[in-house]
Each structure stands twice: as structure tokens, then as C-alpha cells.
XYZ file of C-alpha atoms in Angstrom:
612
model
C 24.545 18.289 9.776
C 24.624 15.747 6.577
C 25.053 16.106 3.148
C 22.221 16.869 0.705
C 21.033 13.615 -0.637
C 21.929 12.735 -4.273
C 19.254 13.481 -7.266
C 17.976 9.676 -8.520
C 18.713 11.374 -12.102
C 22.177 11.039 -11.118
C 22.592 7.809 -9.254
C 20.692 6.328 -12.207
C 23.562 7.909 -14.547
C 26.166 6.718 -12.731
C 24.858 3.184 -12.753
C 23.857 3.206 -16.533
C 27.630 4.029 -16.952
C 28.923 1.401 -14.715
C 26.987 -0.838 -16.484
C 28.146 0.348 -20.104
C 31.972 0.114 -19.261
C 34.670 -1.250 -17.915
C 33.443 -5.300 -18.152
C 35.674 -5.544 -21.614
C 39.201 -6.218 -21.434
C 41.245 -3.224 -22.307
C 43.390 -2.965 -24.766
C 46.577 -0.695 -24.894
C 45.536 2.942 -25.405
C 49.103 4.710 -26.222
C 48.935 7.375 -28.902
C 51.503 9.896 -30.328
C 51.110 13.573 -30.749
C 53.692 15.768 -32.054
C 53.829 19.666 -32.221
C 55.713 21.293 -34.677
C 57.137 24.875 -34.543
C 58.467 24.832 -37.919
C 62.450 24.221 -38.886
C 62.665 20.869 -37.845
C 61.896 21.794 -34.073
C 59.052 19.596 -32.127
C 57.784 18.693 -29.163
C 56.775 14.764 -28.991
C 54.166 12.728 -26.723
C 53.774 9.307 -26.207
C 50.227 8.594 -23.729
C 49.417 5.828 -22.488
C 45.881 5.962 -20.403
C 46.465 2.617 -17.891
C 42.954 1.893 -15.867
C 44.141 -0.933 -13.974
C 40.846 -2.404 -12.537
C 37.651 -1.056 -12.357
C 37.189 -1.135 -8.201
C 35.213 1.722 -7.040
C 37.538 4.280 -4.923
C 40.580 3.175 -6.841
C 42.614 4.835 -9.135
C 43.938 5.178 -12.766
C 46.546 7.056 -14.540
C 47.668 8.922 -17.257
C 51.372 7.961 -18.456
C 53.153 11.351 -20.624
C 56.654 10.672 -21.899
C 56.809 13.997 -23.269
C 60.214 15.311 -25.325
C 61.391 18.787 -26.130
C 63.140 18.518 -29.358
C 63.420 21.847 -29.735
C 66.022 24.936 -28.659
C 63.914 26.787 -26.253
C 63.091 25.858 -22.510
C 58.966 24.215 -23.073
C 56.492 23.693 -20.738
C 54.294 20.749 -20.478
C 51.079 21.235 -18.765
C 48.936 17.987 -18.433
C 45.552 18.383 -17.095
C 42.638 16.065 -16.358
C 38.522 17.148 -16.030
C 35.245 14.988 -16.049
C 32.625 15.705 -17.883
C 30.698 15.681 -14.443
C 30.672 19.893 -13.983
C 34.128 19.801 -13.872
C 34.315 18.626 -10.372
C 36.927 15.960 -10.195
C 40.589 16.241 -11.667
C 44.019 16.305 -11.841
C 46.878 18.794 -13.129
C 50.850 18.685 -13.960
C 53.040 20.840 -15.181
C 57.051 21.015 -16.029
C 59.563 23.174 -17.935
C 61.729 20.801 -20.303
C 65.411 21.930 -21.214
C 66.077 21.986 -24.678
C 66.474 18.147 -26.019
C 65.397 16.760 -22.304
C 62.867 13.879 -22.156
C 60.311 13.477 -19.338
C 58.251 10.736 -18.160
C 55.153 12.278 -16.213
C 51.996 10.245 -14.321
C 48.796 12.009 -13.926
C 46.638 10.226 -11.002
C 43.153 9.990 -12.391
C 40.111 8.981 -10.093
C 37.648 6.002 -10.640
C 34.673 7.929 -9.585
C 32.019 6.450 -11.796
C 31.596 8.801 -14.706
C 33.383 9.919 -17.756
C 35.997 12.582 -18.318
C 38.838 14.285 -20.839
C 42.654 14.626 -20.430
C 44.314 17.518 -22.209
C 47.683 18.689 -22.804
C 48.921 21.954 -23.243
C 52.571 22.861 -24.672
C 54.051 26.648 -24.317
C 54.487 28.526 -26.892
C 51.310 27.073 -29.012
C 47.650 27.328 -28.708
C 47.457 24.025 -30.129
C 46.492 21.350 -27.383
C 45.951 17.739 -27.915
C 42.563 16.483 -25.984
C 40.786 12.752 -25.438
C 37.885 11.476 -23.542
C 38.641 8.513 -21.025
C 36.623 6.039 -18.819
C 36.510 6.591 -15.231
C 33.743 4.601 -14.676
C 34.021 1.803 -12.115
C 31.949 -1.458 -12.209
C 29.604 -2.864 -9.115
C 30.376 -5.893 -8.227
C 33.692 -5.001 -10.453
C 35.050 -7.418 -12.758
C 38.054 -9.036 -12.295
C 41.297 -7.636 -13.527
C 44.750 -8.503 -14.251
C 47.673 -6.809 -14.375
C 50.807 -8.050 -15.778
C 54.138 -6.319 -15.496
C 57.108 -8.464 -17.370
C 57.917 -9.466 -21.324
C 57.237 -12.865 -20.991
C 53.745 -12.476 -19.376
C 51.055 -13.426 -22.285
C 47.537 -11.553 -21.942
C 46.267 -14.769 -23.980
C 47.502 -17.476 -21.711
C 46.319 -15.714 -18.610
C 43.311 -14.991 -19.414
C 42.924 -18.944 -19.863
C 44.749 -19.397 -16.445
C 42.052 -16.427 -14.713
C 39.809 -19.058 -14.253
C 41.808 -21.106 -12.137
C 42.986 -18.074 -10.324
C 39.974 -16.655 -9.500
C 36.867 -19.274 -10.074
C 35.891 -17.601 -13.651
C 37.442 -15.496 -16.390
C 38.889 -12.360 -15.908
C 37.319 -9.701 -17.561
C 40.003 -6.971 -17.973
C 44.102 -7.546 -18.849
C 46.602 -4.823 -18.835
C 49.998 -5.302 -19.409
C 52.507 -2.718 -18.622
C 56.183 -2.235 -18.753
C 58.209 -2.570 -15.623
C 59.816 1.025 -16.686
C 56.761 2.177 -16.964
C 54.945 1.825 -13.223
C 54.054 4.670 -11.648
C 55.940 6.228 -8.420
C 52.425 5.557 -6.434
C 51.873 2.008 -5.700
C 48.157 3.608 -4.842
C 47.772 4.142 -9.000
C 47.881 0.496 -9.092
C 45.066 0.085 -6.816
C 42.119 -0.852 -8.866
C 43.896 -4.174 -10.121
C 43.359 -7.487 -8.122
C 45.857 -9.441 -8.877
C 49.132 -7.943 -10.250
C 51.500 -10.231 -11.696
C 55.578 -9.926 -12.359
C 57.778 -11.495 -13.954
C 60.497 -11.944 -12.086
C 63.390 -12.949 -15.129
C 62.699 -9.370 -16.677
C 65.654 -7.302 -15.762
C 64.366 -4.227 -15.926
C 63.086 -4.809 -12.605
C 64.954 -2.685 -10.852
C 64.773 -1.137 -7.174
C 62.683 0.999 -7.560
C 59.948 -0.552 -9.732
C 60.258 -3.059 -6.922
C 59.486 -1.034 -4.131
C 56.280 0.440 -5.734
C 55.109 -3.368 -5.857
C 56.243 -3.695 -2.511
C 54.021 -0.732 -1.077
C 51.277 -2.292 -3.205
C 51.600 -5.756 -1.786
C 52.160 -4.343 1.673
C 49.088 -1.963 1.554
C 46.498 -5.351 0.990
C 47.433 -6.030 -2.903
C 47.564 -9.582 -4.047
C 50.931 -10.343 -5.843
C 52.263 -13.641 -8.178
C 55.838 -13.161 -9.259
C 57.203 -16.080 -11.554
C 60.605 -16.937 -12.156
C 61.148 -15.165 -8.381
C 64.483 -16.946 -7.760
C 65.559 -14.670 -10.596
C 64.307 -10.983 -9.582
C 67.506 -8.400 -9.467
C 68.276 -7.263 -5.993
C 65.553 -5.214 -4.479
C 62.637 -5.352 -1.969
C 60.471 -7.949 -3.980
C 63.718 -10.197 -3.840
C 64.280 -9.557 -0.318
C 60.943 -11.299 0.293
C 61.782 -14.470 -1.837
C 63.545 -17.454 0.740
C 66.936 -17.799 0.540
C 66.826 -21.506 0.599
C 65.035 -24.469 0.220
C 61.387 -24.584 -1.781
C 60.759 -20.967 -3.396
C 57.087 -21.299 -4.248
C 54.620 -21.091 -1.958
C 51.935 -18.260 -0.265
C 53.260 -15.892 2.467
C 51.464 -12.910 4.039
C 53.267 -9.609 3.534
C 51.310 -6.568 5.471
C 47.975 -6.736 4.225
C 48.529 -8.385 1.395
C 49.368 -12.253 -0.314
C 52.145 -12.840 -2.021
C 52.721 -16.061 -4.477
C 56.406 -16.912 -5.357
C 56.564 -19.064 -8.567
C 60.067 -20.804 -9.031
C 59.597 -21.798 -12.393
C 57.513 -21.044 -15.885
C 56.551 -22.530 -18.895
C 55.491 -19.944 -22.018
C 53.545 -17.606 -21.836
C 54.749 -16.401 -18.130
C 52.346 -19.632 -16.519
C 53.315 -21.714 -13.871
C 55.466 -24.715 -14.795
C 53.602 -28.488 -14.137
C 50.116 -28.044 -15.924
C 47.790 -27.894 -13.191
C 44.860 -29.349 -15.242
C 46.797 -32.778 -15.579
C 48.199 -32.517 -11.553
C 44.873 -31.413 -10.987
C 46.446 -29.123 -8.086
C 46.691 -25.794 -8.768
C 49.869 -23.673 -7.850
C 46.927 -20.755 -6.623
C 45.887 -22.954 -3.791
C 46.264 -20.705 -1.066
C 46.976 -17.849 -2.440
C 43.639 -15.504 -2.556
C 41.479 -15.367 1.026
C 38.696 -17.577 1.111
C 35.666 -15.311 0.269
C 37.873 -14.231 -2.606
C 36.111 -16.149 -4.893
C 32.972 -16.961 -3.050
C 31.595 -13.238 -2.354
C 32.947 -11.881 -5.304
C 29.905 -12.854 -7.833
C 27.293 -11.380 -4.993
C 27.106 -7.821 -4.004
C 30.261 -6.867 -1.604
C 33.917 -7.039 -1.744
C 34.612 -9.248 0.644
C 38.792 -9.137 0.207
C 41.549 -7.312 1.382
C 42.289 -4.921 -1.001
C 43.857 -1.458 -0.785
C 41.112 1.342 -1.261
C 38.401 -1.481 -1.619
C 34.804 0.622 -1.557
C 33.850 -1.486 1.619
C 37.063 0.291 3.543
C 35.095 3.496 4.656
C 31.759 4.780 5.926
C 30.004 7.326 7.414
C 30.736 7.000 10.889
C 28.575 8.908 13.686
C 30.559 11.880 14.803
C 28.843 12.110 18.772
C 27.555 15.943 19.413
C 26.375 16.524 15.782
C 23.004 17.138 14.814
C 22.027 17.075 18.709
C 19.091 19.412 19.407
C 18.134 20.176 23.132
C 14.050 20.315 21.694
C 13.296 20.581 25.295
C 15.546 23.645 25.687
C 14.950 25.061 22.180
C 10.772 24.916 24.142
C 11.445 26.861 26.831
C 13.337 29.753 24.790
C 9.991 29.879 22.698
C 7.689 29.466 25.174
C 9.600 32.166 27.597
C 9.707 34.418 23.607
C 6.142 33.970 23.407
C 4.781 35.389 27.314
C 7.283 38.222 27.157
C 6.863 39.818 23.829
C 3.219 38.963 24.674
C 1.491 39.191 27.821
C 4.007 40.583 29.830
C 5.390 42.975 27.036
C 1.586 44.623 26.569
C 1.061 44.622 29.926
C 4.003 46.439 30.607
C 3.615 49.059 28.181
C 0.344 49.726 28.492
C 0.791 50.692 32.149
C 3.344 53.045 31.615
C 1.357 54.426 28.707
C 3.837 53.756 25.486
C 2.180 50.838 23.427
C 3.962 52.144 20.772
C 7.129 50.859 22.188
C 5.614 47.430 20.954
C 6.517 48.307 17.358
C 10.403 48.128 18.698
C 10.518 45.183 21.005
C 8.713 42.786 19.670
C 10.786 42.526 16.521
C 14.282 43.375 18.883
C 12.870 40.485 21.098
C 12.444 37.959 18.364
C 15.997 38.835 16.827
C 17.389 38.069 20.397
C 15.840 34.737 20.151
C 16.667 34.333 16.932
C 20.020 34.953 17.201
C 20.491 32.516 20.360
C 19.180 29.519 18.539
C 21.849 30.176 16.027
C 24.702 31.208 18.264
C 23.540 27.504 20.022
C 24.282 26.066 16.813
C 27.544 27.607 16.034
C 29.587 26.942 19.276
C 27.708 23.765 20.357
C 29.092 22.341 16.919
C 32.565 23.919 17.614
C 34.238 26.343 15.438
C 37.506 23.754 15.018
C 37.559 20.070 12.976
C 36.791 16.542 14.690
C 36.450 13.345 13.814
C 35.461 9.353 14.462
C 38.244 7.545 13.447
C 39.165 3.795 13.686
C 41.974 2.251 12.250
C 43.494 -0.946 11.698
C 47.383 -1.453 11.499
C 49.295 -4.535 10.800
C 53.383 -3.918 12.685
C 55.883 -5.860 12.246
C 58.472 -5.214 14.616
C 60.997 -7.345 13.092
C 61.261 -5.438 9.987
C 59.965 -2.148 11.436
C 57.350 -2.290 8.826
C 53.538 -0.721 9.275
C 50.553 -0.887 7.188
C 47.827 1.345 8.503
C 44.158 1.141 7.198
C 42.203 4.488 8.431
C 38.753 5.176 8.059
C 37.242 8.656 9.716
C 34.400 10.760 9.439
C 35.736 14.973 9.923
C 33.959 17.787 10.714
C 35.034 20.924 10.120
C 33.409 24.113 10.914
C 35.739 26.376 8.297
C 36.363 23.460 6.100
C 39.514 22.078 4.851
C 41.138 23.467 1.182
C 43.623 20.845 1.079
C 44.628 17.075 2.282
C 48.233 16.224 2.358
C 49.227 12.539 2.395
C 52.084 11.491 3.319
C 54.810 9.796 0.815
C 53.434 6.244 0.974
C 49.580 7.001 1.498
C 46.501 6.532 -0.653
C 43.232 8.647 -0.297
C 40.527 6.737 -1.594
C 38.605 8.468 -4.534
C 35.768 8.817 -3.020
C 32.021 8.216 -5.511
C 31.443 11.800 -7.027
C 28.115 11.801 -5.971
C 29.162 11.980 -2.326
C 30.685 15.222 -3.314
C 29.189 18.580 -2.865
C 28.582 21.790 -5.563
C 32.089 22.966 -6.775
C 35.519 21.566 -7.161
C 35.463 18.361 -5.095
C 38.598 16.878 -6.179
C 41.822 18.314 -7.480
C 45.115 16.402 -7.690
C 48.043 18.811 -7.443
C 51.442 17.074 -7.589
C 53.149 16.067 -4.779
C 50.633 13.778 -3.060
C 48.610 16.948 -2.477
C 44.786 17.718 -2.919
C 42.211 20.609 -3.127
C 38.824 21.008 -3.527
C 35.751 20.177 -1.008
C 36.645 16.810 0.017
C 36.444 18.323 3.500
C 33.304 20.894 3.234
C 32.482 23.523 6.331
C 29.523 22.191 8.438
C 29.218 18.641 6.713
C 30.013 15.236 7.680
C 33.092 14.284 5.030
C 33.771 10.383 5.129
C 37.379 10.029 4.212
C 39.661 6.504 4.146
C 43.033 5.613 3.945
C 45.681 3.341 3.514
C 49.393 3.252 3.726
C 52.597 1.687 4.761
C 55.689 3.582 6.533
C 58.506 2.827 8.781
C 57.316 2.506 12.273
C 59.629 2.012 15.511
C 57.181 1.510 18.339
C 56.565 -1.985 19.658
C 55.059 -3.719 22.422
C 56.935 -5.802 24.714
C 56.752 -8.112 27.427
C 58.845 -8.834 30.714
C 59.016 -12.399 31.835
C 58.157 -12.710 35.795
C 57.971 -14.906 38.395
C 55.016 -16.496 38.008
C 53.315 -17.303 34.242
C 52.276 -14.497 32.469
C 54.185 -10.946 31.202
C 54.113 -7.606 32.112
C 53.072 -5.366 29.043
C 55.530 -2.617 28.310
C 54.268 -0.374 25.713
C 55.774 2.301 24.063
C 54.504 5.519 24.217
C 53.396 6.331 20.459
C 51.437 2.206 21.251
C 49.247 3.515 23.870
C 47.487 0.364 24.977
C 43.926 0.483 26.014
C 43.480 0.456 30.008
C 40.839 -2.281 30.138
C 41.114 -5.584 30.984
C 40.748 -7.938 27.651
C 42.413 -5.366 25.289
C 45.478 -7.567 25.063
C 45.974 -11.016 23.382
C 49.190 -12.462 22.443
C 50.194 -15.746 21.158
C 53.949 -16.792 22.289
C 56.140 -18.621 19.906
C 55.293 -21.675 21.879
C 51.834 -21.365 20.761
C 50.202 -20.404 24.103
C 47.776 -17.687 24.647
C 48.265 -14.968 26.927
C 45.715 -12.019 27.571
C 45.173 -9.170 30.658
C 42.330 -10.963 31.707
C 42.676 -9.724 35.573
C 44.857 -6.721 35.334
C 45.474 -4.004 32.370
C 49.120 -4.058 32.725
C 49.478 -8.300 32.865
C 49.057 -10.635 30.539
C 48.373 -14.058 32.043
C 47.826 -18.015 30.560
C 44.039 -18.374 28.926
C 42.683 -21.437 27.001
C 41.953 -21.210 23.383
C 38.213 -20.585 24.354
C 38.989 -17.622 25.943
C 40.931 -16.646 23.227
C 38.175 -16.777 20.470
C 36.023 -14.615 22.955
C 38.868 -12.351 23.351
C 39.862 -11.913 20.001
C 35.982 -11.779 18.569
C 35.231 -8.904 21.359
C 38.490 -6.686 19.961
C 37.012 -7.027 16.304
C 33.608 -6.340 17.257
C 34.096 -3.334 19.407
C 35.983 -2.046 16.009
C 33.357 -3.285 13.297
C 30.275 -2.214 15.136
C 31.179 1.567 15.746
C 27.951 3.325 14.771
C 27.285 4.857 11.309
C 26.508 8.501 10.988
C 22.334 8.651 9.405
C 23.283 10.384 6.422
C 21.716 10.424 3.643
C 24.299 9.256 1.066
C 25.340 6.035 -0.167
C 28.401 5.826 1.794
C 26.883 5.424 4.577
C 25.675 1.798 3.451
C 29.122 0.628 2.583
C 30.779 -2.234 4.891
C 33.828 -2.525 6.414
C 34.313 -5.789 4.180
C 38.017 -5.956 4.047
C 38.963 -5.440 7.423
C 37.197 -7.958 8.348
C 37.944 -10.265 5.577
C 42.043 -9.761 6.373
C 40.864 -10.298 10.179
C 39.391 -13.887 9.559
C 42.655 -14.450 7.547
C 44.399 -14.420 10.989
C 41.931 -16.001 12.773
C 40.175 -13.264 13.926
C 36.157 -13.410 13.783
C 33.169 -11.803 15.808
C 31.989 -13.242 18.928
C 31.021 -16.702 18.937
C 32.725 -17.336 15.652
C 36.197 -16.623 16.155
C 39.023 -19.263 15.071
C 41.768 -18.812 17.249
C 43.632 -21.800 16.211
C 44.639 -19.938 13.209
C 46.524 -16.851 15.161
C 49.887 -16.778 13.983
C 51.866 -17.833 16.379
C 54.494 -14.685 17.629
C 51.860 -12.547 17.421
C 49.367 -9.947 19.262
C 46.371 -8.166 18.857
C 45.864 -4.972 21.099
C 43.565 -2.382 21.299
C 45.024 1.022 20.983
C 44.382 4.427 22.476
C 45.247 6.223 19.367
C 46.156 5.130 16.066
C 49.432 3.503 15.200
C 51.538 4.498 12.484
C 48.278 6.755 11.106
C 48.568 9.920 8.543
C 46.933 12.272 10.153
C 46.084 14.078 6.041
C 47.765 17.456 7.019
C 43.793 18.057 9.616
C 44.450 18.912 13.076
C 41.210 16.958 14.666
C 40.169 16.456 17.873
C 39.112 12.841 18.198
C 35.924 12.603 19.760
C 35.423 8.426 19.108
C 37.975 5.923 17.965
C 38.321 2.238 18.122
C 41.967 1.233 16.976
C 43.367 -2.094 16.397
C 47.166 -3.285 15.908
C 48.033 -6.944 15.002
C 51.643 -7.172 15.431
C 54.618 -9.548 15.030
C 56.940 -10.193 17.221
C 60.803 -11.034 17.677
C 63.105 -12.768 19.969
C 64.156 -9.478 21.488
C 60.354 -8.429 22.487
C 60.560 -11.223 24.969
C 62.273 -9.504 27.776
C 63.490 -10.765 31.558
């Protein structure tokens, strides 16, 4: 079963608002309200609306630092709507103590339409109430975000075009006190930029960066021998040269040692004519980017998800379904008048005939009930980058759930992003309601439909592969349970610190010496098995999106398809495995059976992996 296909009247709004905003750089949007109970006594609001990109499937937010200057307990409810029946938003609410400041961050989709914030304060009917733009822009424009005093809008606009081949069409700066506790509201920028001398970098303004970075973001931090102690300095080397690219999770990171005004790179580029951005961005960064696709690693990028073919669904035994109505049609018939008519009550015919047909009837549709299942499944495939050094795991999950009552709400864990999904993908009703907490209502997950969902997200993950030196060359896998390898023979490639290539080319549980040939093959056949899972026929436009970014981070690793693969560039240390099950997944609060999955984890390795 599929979801009812989109009226053109409203994929031809959407697009006529895509096209009408979000290609002109923003400026700040803060405003002040106050509300005043008489006597001096006042409730103040400072909002800041902060759209940091215009990606589709990314996010924006709504920044409240709300005061109670008066002497009663106030509450502060902050809701969001779209003009678009009310089907996507977003809602907050908090009791202040008399005199006690808040700061409070509404999560507001980019779901390609238009929509309203207002803010409601007890004790008063009087609300305060604005429109925003949630529209997003296809191909999006670029966009900058810069977090830091120092960092000029002006001078990087200039510097954009070395950054990213042309101009960047949208700058936002924002306060490093001022970042939201989601990295994933930070989502829609492509490159975010810090600077590293501003002090009020602390942890954790840090750490939301470093979930950002980690989850596919692209980060520059200048002055990054100076950053206060955190999890953005921990990444910075210790010793020797300080600037230079380095691959964190999913994402790029660019250290910067030194500046000149403005928050730029020291040692003008356009003189040196070397840029200090070499490097940094993946190579069909700038080269897909001005056609049609996002062809980058980026968290939430629209090409992360798709309708994938759920097997079982929307199977109909015709030949079966035949029979039943052939077999309806010579009893009620023939053999019903015939039988009737010899014992001399035709009038029976009045009763059977119709009881006969509701019999039928009501197999066909008993078929369809418990051949579909009365529980939730799914296709799922998922990439996850491990480091098993650090213990940290960036998953990237795309599935496609069925479930036969529905779902009322998704719970992500702390540290995962739910992509906000196109409305038009959504069905009558609430589709999408943020409720604090990293939790969500509405009919993201509709009974008896195919709901395409993606996800990304970093977390602490223990399990690791390892591998026991024997006798002769080659290892012996040892996996962990919760790293279920995949019992055929290819399924594991590893790259020693030596350089050589190892896969189970003869036995599932054995990795043995293969040339770098063998290698490409190996290594194109795990990425292709993932890429080419088949899509689900619905009619929707999700089911035409690409898996662009995975396969844009896997070519940054050397990974291609078949025939194209480059393994010379496979780190080193490093293994790619085919998985069972997904590693280091949020399963969204859904108990699903699985009934296809492809799941890939590219790993790094230490010293202590290496086993005798």
C-alpha cells in the first residue's frame, strides 16, 4: 500500500516558494517584546529566528530568552504552526520563578512552505505572533555559518568563493552562547565556521559542534591553537603544524593556526595563489553542487533517504484471488439453483447468494489484513563510521516502516536527528509535532502506508572487530556480538597498518592476503549491494531521491562501485564489513521486524585489535 500521490497544485506551490526564498543572505531577525501587567512588573523576550541553510530535510530554530520580571510564578508557552493546514510544528512550554531568566530553542522544520511562531505568556491574553520562512531551496544555495566575534560576514562572503567555487548566498552569524543543545538545528548550514580565540567557547558549545562535525558537517575553526579546553580542542594536534584537513566521523574538519581581520586565514591566498581550503570539502563538493543533486556528505542531506521496497507489500496472489471468484461464481450460481430447486426452496436464493458473496468478500479482506501483518516492519540499511580507538560511532539510517496500527510518536535518542521530511510526503492531519525532549507526534508513521524515515547520529559505541594473528598469513575475525558480521565470503576487507589488504575471500571466519585488484572488487561489491537495494514504486517524490551522500563520503575513503573503486585511497588501519544488523543504530522508540537490510561499518582500528 503507498501513499496518495501529491496534487500538482501543491508541488507547484512548494516550488514557486522555493524559488521566492531563501537565495538572499539573511540578516539577523532578533526582536523584543515585552508584556506589562501594570506596577512596574513585565515579562521580557528577546527572539531570534536562526535558519541556518536552506537544505531540504534540515532544520531551523527559534531562539526565546524569555525573563519574568515580575512576582508571580509565569509560564512561557512557545509554539510553532505553518500556514500549510496546520500540519507541521513545534511547541514549548516552562514556568519561570519570579525574576528567573530562560533561554529556550524551538526546533522548526525546513519543509518547503511558510509558517508563524507565537508566544503565549500566563496570566494575559495578549500573545506576540510572526510569520517565518521554512522554505528550502533546490539545488540550495550555499550557506555560512559563523560562530565567534571576530568572524566578519563581509570578508567571508569575499572568501565563499574560494571556499566553495562561487559566492555564498546566505551568512548567519551567531553567538557561541547562543547555539542550540541539538547539533541537528545546525543542520541546514554547509560550512560552519568558529573562531577559536573567542572564549566563550566553552564545553559545551563545543560538543554541539562536535556532534555536528561528527554527524557529516564540514567545520573551519581559526585561531584553533587557542580554543578553551573541550572536545573541539581535543581534536586540534598537540604538536607540530596545526593547520591542515582531518576526517572526524562523517565529517571534515579544517584547523586554521592563525588569522588576519576579519576572522580569514593568515597569508593571502590570492598572492600565494594556494588556498588554505585545499582539501578541505570532498571533491564533488563543488562540482555537483551547481547541477541537480547533493552530492556531499552532509547530515540530513535530502539525498540520505528513500522509499525503499518493503518485500510482502502490495503482493496480490491474482491467480488465487481467480479461483475464489471463479469457485463464488459456480456455487452461488449453477450449483446454488440447482440445489434449491431440487429440494423445492428457490426462495432460499434470496439468503445465500448475498451470505455467499459476504463470505467472499470478507476473505479477500481478511487476506489483506493478516498477509500484511497486524505488527510494524521495515527495510533498513545503514551506514556507520566506528572508531574503536575513541569508542566513537556515527550511524547514518535510512528505512522504510510499515505499520499496521501506526505509530503516534518517534523517540530519538539524545544525539539523533530525524530528518524533516518534504510536507508533501505527509498525509491528512498532524504530520509533524515537535514536543520537547527529542520527542515527536503526528503521522510521520501512518497505519497501512509505506513511511520513509532517515537518520543520523553519533553515540558511544563499545563493540569492535578484531583479529587473531595465526600461523600462516591472514587473521581470524573475532566479532563482537552487537558487530554481527555477515556469513559470506567477501563481506570482510581490512587494510593493516602496514598497508596490506586482507579479506575472507575462502572462508567467512578468515581473512587472508589479496592484491589491491581484489580489493577494488571487494570494496565496490560491499557498496553496491548497499546502494542498489530496491526502491519501493510509490508514488511520491521521495522515492526519486538518491543516496548521494553515502556514497559521496564512500569515495572519500576510497570506496566506489564495481569497476571503479580506488582502493589505494583506504585508510590504512581500517575495515569495511558487512553487518547482520545495524551498528550503533536508534531504533526511534518502533519495535520492527526487519524484513531486508544491507548494513555497512567502516571502522578504525588500534594496536590492541591486533591480537595473537
Amino acid at each position: 500500500m503507498s501513499r496518495r500521490d501529491p496534487r500538482g497544485a501543491h508541488v507547484l506551490l512548494v516550488l514557486l516558494l522555493a524559488l521566492l526564498h531563501g537565495v538572499a543572505a539573511l540578516p539577523a531577525q532578533q526582536v523584543s517584546h515585552r508584556i506589562d501587567f501594570g506596577g512596574g512588573e513585565r515579562v521580557s523576550y528577546q527572539i531570534d529566528y536562526v535558519r541556518p541553510g536552506v537544505r531540504q530535510c534540515s532544520w531551523a530554530y527559534l531562539r526565546v530568552d524569555v525573563r519574568n520580571e515580575t512576582s508571580r510564578v509565569r509560564s512561557a508557552d512557545v509554539e510553532f504552526d505553518s500556514y500549510w493546514s496546520n500540519r507541521v510544528g513545534s511547541s514549548l512550554g516552562v514556568e519561570l520563578e519570579p525574576g528567573e531568566s530562560r533561554q529556550l530553542f524551538l526546533p522548526i522544520p525546513m519543509v518547503g512552505a511558510d509558517g508563524y511562531y507565537r508566544i503565549r505568556t500566563g496570566g494575559t491574553q495578549e500573545t506576540i505572533q510572526s510569520g517565518v520562512d521554512i522554505s528550502f531551496q533546490y539545488p540550495p544555495a550555499w550557506s555560512l555559518l559563523l560562530v565567534g566575534a571576530r568572524l566578519d560576514e563581509g570578508s567571508w562572503h569575499a572568501a565563499s568563493k574560494d571556499l566553495f567555487g562561487s559566492r555564498a548566498e546566505q551568512i548567519r552569524s551567531v553567538r557561541p552562547e547562543d547555539l542550540p543543545p541539538n547539533w541537528w538545528l545546525l543542520s541546514g548550514a554547509d560550512v560552519v565556521v568558529v573562531d577559536g580565540a573567542d572564549l566563550r567557547f566553552d564545553a559545551v558549545a563545543q560538543s554541539v559542534l562536535d556532534q555536528l562535525l561528527r554527524s557529516g558537517g564540514s567545520l573551519v575553526v581559526v585561531d584553533a591553537d587557542r580554543l578553551p579546553e573541550g572536545p573541539l580542542k581535543e581534536r586540534v594536534p598537540d604538536s607540530g603544524e596545526r593547520t591542515g584537513v582531518q576526517p572526524v566521523g562523517m565529517g571534515t574538519l579544517l584547523t586554521l593556526d592563525y588569522v588576519e581581520s576579519g576572522g580569514l586565514p593568515g597569508a593571502r591566498w590570492t598572492s600565494s595563489g594556494s588556498s588554505p581550503f585545499a582539501g578541505f570539502l570532498p571533491r564533488s563538493f563543488g562540482e555537483q553542487r551547481a547541477g541537480a543533486a547533493e552530492n556531499y556528505a552532509a547530515p540530513l542531506a535530502s539525498g540520505a533517504f528513500g522509499t525503499l521496497e518493503i518485500p510482502g507489500l502490495g503482493e496480490v496472489p491474482l491467480r488465487l484471488f481467480f479461483l475464489i471468484l471463479l469457485g463464488f461464481a459456480l456455487v452461488a450460481g449453477p450449483w446454488n439453483y440447482y440445489h434449491y430447486k431440487r429440494a423445492r426452496r428457490l426462495p432460499m436464493l434470496l439468503l445465500t447468494v448475498p451470505a455467499l458473496g459476504f463470505g467472499v468478500t470478507a476473505v479477500i479482506l481478511l487476506w489483506g489484513l493478516f498477509a500484511e501483518g497486524l505488527g510494524t516492519k521495515q527495510t533498513h540499511r545503514s551506514f556507520t563510521v566506528l572508531d574503536q580507538v575513541t569508542h566513537e560511532a556515527t550511524c547514518w539510517s535510512q528505512r522504510s516502516v510499515y505499520a499496521a496500527l501506526g505509530a503516534s510518536e518517534l523517540r530519538p535518542a539524545a544525539g539523533t536527528a530525524l530528518a524533516a521530511l518534504p510536507i508533501l510526503e505527509f498525509e491528512q492531519g498532524r504530520a509533524l509535532q515537535w514536543e520537547g525532549g527529542n520527542r515527536f507526534a503526528g503521522s510521520l508513521v501512518p497505519s497501512r502506508s509505506i513511511s520513509p524515515l532517515a537518520t543520523a547520529g553519533v553515540t558511544t559505541e563499545r563493540s569492535r572487530l578484531r583479529f587473531r594473528r595465526g600461523q600462516a598469513a591472514g587473521y581470524e575475525v573475532l566479532a563482537d556480538a552487537a558487530l554481527p558480521v555477515v556469513d559470506e565470503v567477501g563481506s570482510v576487507v581490512v587494510r593493516d597498518a602496514n598497508g596490506r589488504f586482507f579479506a575472507n575471500v575462502a572462508t567467512p571466519g578468515r581473512v587472508e592476503p589479496i592484491d589491491l585488484e581484489t580489493a577494488r572488487n571487494l570494496l565496490g561489491r560491499s557498496l553496491s549491494a548497499w546502494t542498489r537495494m530496491p526502491l519501493a514504486p510509490v508514488a511520491s517524490s521521495a522515492s526519486t531521491y538518491a543516496i548521494a551522500p553515502i556514497e559521496s563520503f564512500a569515495r572519500r575513503i576510497g570506496v566506489e562501485t564495481v569497476g571503479v573503486a580506488h582502493a589505494e585511497g583506504f585508510p590504512s588501519g581500517h575495515y569495511l564489513v558487512r553487518t547482520e544488523r545495524p551498528v550503533a543504530h536508534d531504533d526511534l522508540g518502533l519495535d520492527a521486524e526487519e524484513l531486508r537490510g544491507a548494513h555497512l561499518v567502516f571502522g578504525r582500528l588500534g594496536e590492541e585489535d591486533f591480537v595473537d
